[in-house]
PDB file of C-alpha atoms in Angstrom:
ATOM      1  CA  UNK A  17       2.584  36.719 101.954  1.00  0.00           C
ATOM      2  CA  UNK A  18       5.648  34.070 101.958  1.00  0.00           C
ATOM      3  CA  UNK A  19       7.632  36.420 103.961  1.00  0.00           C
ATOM      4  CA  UNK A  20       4.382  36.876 106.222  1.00  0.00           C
ATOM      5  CA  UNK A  21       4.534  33.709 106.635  1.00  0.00           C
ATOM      6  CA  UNK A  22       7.915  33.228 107.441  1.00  0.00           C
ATOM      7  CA  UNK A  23       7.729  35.588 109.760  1.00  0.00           C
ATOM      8  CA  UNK A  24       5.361  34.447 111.669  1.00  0.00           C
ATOM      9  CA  UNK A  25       6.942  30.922 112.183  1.00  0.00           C
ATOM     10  CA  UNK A  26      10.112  32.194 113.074  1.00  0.00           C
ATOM     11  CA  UNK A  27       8.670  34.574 115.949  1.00  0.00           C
ATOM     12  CA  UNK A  28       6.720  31.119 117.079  1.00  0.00           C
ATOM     13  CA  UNK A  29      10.102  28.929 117.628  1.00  0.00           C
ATOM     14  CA  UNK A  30      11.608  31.862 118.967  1.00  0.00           C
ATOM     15  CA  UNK A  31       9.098  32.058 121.851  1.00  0.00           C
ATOM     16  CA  UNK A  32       8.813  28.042 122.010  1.00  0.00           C
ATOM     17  CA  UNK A  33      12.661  28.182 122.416  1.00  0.00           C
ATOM     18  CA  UNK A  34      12.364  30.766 124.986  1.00  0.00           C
ATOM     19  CA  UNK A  35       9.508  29.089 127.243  1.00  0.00           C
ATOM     20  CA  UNK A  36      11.601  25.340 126.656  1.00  0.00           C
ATOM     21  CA  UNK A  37      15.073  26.793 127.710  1.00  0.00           C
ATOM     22  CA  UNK A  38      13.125  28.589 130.622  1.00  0.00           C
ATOM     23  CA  UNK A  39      11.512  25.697 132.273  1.00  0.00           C
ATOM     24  CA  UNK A  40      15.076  23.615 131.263  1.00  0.00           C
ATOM     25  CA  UNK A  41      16.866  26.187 133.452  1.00  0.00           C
ATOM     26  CA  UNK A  42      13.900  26.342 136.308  1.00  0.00           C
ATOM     27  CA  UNK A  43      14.416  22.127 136.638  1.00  0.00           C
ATOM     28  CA  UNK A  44      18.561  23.161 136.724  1.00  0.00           C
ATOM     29  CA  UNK A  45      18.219  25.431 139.542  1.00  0.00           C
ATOM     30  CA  UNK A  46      15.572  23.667 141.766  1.00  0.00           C
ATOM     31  CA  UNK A  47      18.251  20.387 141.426  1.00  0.00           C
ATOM     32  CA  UNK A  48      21.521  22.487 141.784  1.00  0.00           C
ATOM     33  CA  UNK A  49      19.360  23.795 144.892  1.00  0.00           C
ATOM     34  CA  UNK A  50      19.200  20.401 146.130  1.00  0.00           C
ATOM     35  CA  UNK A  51      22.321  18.957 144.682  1.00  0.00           C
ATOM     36  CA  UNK A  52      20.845  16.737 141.912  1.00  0.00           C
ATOM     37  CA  UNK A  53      18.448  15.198 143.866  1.00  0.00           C
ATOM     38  CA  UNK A  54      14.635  15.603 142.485  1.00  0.00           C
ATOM     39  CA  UNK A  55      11.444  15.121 144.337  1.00  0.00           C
ATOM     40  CA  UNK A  56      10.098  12.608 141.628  1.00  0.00           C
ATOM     41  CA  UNK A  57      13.066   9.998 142.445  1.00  0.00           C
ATOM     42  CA  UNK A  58      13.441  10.742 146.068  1.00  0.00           C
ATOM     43  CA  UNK A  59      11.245   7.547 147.073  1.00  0.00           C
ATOM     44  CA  UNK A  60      12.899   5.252 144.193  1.00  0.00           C
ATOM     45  CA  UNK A  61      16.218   6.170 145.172  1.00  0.00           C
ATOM     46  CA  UNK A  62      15.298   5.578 149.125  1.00  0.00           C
ATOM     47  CA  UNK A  63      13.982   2.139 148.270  1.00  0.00           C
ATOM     48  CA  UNK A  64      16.879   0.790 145.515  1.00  0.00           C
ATOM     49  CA  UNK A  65      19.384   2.540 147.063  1.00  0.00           C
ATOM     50  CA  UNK A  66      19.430   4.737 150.798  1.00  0.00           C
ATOM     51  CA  UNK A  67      23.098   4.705 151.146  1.00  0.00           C
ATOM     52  CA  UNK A  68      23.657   5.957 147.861  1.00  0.00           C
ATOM     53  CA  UNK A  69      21.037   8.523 148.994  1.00  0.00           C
ATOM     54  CA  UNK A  70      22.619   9.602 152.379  1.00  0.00           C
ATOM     55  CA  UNK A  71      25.604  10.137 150.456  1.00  0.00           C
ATOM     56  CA  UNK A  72      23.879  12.770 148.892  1.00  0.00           C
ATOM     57  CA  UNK A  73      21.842  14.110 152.114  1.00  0.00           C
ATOM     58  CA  UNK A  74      25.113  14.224 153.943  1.00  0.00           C
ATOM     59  CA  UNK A  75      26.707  16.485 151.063  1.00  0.00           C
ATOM     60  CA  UNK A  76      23.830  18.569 151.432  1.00  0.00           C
ATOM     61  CA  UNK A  77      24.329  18.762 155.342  1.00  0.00           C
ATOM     62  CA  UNK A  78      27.775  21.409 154.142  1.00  0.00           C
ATOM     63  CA  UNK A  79      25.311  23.856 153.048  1.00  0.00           C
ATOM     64  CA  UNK A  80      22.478  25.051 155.042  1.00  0.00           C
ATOM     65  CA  UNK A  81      20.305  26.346 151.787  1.00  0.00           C
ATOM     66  CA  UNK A  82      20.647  22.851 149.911  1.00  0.00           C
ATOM     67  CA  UNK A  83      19.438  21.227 153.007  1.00  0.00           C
ATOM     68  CA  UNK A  84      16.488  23.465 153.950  1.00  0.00           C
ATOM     69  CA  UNK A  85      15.240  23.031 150.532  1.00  0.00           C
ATOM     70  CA  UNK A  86      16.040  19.209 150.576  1.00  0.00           C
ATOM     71  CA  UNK A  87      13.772  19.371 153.881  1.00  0.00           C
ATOM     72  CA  UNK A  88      10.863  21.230 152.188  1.00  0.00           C
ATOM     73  CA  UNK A  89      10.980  18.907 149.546  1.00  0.00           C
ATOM     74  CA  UNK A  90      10.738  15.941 151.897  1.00  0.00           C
ATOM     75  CA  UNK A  91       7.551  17.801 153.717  1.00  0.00           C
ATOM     76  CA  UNK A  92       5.806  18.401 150.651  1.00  0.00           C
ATOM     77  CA  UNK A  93       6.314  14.644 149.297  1.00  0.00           C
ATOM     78  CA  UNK A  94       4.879  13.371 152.918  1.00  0.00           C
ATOM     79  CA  UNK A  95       2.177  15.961 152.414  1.00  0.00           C
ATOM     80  CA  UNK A  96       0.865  14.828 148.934  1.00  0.00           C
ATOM     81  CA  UNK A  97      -1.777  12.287 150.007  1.00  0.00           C
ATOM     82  CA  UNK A  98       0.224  10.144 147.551  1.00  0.00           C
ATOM     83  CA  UNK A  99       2.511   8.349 149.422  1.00  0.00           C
ATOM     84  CA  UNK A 100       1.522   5.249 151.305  1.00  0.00           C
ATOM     85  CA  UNK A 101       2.738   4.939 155.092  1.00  0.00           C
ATOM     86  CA  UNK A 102       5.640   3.017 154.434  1.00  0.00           C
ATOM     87  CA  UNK A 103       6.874   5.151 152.037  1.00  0.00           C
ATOM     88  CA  UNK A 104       6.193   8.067 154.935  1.00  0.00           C
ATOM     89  CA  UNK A 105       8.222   5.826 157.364  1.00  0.00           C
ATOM     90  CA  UNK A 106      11.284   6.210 154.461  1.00  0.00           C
ATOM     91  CA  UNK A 107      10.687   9.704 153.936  1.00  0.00           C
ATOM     92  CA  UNK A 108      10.802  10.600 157.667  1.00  0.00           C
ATOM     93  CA  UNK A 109      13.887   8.015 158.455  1.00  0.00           C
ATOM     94  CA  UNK A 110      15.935  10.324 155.642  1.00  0.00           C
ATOM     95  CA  UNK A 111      14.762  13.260 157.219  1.00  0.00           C
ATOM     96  CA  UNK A 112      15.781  12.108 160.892  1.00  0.00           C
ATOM     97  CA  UNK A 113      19.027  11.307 159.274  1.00  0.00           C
ATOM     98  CA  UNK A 114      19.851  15.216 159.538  1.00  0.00           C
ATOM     99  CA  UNK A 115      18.343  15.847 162.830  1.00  0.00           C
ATOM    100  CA  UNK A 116      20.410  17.082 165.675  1.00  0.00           C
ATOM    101  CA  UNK A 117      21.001  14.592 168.568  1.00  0.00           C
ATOM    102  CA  UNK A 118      19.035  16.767 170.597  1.00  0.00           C
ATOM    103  CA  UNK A 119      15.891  16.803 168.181  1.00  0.00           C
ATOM    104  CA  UNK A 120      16.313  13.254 167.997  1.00  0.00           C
ATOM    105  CA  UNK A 121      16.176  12.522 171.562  1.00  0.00           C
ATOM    106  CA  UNK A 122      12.959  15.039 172.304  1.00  0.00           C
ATOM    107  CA  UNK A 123      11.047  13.196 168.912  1.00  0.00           C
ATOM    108  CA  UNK A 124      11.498   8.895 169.212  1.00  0.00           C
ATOM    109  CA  UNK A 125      10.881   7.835 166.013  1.00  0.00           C
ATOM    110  CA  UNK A 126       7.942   5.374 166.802  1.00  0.00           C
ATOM    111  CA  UNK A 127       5.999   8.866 168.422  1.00  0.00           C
ATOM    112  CA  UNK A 128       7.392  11.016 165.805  1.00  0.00           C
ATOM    113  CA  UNK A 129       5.828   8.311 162.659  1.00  0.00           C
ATOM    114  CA  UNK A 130       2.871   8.358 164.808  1.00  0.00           C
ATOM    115  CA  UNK A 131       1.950  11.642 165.048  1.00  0.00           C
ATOM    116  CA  UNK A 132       3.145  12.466 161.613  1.00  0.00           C
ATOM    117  CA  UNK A 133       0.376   9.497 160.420  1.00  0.00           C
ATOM    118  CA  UNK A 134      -2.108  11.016 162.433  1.00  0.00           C
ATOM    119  CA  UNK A 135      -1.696  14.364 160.949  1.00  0.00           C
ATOM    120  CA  UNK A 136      -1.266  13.322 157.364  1.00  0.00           C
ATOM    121  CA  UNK A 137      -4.769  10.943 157.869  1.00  0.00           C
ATOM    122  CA  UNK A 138      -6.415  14.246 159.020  1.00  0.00           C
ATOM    123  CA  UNK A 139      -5.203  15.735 155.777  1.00  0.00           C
ATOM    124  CA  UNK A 140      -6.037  12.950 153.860  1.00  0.00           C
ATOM    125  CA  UNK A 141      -9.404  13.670 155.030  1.00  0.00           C
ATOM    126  CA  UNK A 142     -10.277  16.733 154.241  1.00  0.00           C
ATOM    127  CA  UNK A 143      -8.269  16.536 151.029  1.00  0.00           C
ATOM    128  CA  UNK A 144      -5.570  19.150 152.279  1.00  0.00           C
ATOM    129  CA  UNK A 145      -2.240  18.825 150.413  1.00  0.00           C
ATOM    130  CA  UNK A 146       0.759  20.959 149.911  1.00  0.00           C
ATOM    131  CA  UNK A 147       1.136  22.128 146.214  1.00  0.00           C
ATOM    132  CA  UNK A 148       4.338  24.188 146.329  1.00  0.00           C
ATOM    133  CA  UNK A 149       6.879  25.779 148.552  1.00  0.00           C
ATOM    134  CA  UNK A 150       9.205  28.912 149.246  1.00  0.00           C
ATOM    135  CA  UNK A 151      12.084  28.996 151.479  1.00  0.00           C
ATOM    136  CA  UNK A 152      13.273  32.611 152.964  1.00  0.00           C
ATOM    137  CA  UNK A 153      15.990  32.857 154.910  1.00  0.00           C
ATOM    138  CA  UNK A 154      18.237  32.432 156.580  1.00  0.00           C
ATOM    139  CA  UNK A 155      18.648  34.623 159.123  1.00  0.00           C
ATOM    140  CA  UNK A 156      21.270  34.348 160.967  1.00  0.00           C
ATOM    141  CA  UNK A 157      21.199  34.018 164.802  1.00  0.00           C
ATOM    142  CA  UNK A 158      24.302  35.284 166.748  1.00  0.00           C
ATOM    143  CA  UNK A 159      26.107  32.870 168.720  1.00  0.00           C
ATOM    144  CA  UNK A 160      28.649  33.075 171.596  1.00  0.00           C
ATOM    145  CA  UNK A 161      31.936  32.766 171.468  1.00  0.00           C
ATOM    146  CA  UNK A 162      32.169  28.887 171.569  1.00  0.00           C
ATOM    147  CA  UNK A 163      28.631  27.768 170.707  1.00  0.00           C
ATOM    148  CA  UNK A 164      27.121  26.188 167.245  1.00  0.00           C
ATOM    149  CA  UNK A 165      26.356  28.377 164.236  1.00  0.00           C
ATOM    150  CA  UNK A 166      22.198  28.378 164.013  1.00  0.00           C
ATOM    151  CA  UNK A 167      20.363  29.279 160.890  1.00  0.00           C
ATOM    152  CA  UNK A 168      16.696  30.591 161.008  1.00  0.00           C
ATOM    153  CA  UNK A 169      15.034  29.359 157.602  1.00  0.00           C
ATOM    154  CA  UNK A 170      11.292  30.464 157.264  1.00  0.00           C
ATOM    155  CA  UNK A 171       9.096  29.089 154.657  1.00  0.00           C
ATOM    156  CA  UNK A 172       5.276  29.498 153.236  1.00  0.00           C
ATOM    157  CA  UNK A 173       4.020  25.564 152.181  1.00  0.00           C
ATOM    158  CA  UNK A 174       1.435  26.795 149.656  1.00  0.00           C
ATOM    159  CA  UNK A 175      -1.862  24.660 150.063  1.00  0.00           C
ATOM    160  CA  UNK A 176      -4.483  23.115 147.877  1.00  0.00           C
ATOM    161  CA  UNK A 177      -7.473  24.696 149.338  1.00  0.00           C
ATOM    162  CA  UNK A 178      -7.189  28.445 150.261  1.00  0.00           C
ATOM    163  CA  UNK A 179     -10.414  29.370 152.853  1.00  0.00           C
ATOM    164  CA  UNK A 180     -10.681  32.066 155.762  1.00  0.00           C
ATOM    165  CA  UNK A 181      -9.550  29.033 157.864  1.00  0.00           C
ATOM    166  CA  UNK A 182      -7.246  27.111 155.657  1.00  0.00           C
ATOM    167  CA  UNK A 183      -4.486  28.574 153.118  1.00  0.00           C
ATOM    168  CA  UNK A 184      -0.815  28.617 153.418  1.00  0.00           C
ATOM    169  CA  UNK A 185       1.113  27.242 156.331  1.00  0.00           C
ATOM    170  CA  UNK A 186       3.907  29.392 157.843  1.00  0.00           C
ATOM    171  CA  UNK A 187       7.278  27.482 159.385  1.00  0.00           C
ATOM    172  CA  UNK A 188      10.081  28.183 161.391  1.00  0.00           C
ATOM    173  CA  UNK A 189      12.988  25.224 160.939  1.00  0.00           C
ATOM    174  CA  UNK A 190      16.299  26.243 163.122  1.00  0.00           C
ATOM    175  CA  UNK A 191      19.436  24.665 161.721  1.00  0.00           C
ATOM    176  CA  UNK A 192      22.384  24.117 163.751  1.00  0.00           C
ATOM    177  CA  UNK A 193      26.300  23.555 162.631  1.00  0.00           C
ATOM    178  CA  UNK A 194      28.035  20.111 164.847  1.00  0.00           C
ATOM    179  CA  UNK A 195      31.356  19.969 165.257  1.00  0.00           C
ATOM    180  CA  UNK A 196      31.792  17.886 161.642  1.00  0.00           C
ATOM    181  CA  UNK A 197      30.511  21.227 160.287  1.00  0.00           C
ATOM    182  CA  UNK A 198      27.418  19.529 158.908  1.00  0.00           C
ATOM    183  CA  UNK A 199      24.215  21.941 159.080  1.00  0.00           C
ATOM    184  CA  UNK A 200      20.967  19.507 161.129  1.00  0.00           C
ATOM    185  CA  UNK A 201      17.942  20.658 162.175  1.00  0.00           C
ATOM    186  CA  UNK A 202      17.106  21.585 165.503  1.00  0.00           C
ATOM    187  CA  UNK A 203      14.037  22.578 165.688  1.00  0.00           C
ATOM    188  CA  UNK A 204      10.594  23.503 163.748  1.00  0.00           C
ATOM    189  CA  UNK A 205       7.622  25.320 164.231  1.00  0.00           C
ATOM    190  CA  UNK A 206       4.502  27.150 163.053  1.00  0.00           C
ATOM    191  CA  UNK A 207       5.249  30.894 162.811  1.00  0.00           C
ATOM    192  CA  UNK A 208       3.391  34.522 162.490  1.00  0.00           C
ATOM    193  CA  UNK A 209       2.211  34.796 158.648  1.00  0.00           C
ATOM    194  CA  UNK A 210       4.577  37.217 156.843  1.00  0.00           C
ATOM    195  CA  UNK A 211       4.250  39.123 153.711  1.00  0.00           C
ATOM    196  CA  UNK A 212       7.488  38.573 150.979  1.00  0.00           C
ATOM    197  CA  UNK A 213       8.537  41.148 149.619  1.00  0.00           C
ATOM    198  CA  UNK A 214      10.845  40.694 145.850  1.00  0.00           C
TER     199      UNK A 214
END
């Protein structure tokens, strides 16, 4: 009965072990993925310190993965119904920090805060958030001889509230390589649903 016993609370640490070191390795990859920097302390850091921060942003900039999951995590944090609009002003001023002169110049940020309030308050509203995320991609888009690298990143933002009309939210972000061979975004987009396939 001892050994029984014994047994029995061995098997139980061993698969408490095996869940902690999971989820300990899950949290290591989704901030290697973003090079240290977690969603929770995205809006402290941006407050105490936003140099510091686009310090970071700009090492993210030399890799186009790091920096289209940086940007999903900055979309889903603006799409929590959490946040209050100055902290959506900070989060969109940090993501306009990697925008490409050109997306700059088509989106001022007054019109661009604007619209982004406008769409969040409709959200807001009808209690529409974004829970989670996957990025797929890239795909690589051939250039000319002499013109920018551009990256096609696709990603699913996987909703609260799943209906025939509402669900999960398909977009297209285009990344493009300046001449400091820093990755910024040029342009986004809804897309066509698509299926994954693992």
């Amino acid at each position: 009965m001892r050994k029984l016993i014994a047994i029995i609370i061995l098997i139980g640490l061993g698969v408490t072990l095996y869940f902690y070191i999971g989820k300990k390795l899950e949290n290591n990859d989704k901030e290697t993925g973003t090079n240290g920097l977690i969603e929770e302390m995205i809006i402290p850091q941006a407050k105490d310190n936003y140099d510091g921060l686009l310090k970071k942003v700009r090492k993210l900039q030399e890799n186009p993965d790091q920096l289209a999951e940086f940007n999903c995590m900055i979309t889903k944090l603006m799409y929590t119904g959490k946040q209050s609009n100055e902290e959506i002003a900070l989060l969109l001023k940090l993501q306009r920090e990697y925008y490409s002169e050109e997306t700059l110049n088509n989106n001022p940020e007054d019109v661009n805060l604007e619209r982004l309030l406008e769409e969040l308050e409709k959200y807001k509203t009808a209690n529409y958030t974004i829970m989670g995320y996957k990025v797929i991609g890239p795909q690589f888009v051939d250039a000319e001889a002499g013109k920018k690298p551009v990256l096609i990143f696709n990603v699913i933002y996987y909703m609260n509230v799943t209906t025939k009309d509402l669900g999960e939210v398909y977009k297209g972000y285009v990344y493009e390589q300046n001449a400091e061979k820093l990755w910024e975004l040029k342009g986004f987009g809804s897309i066509e649903d698509f299926s994954i396939i693992n």
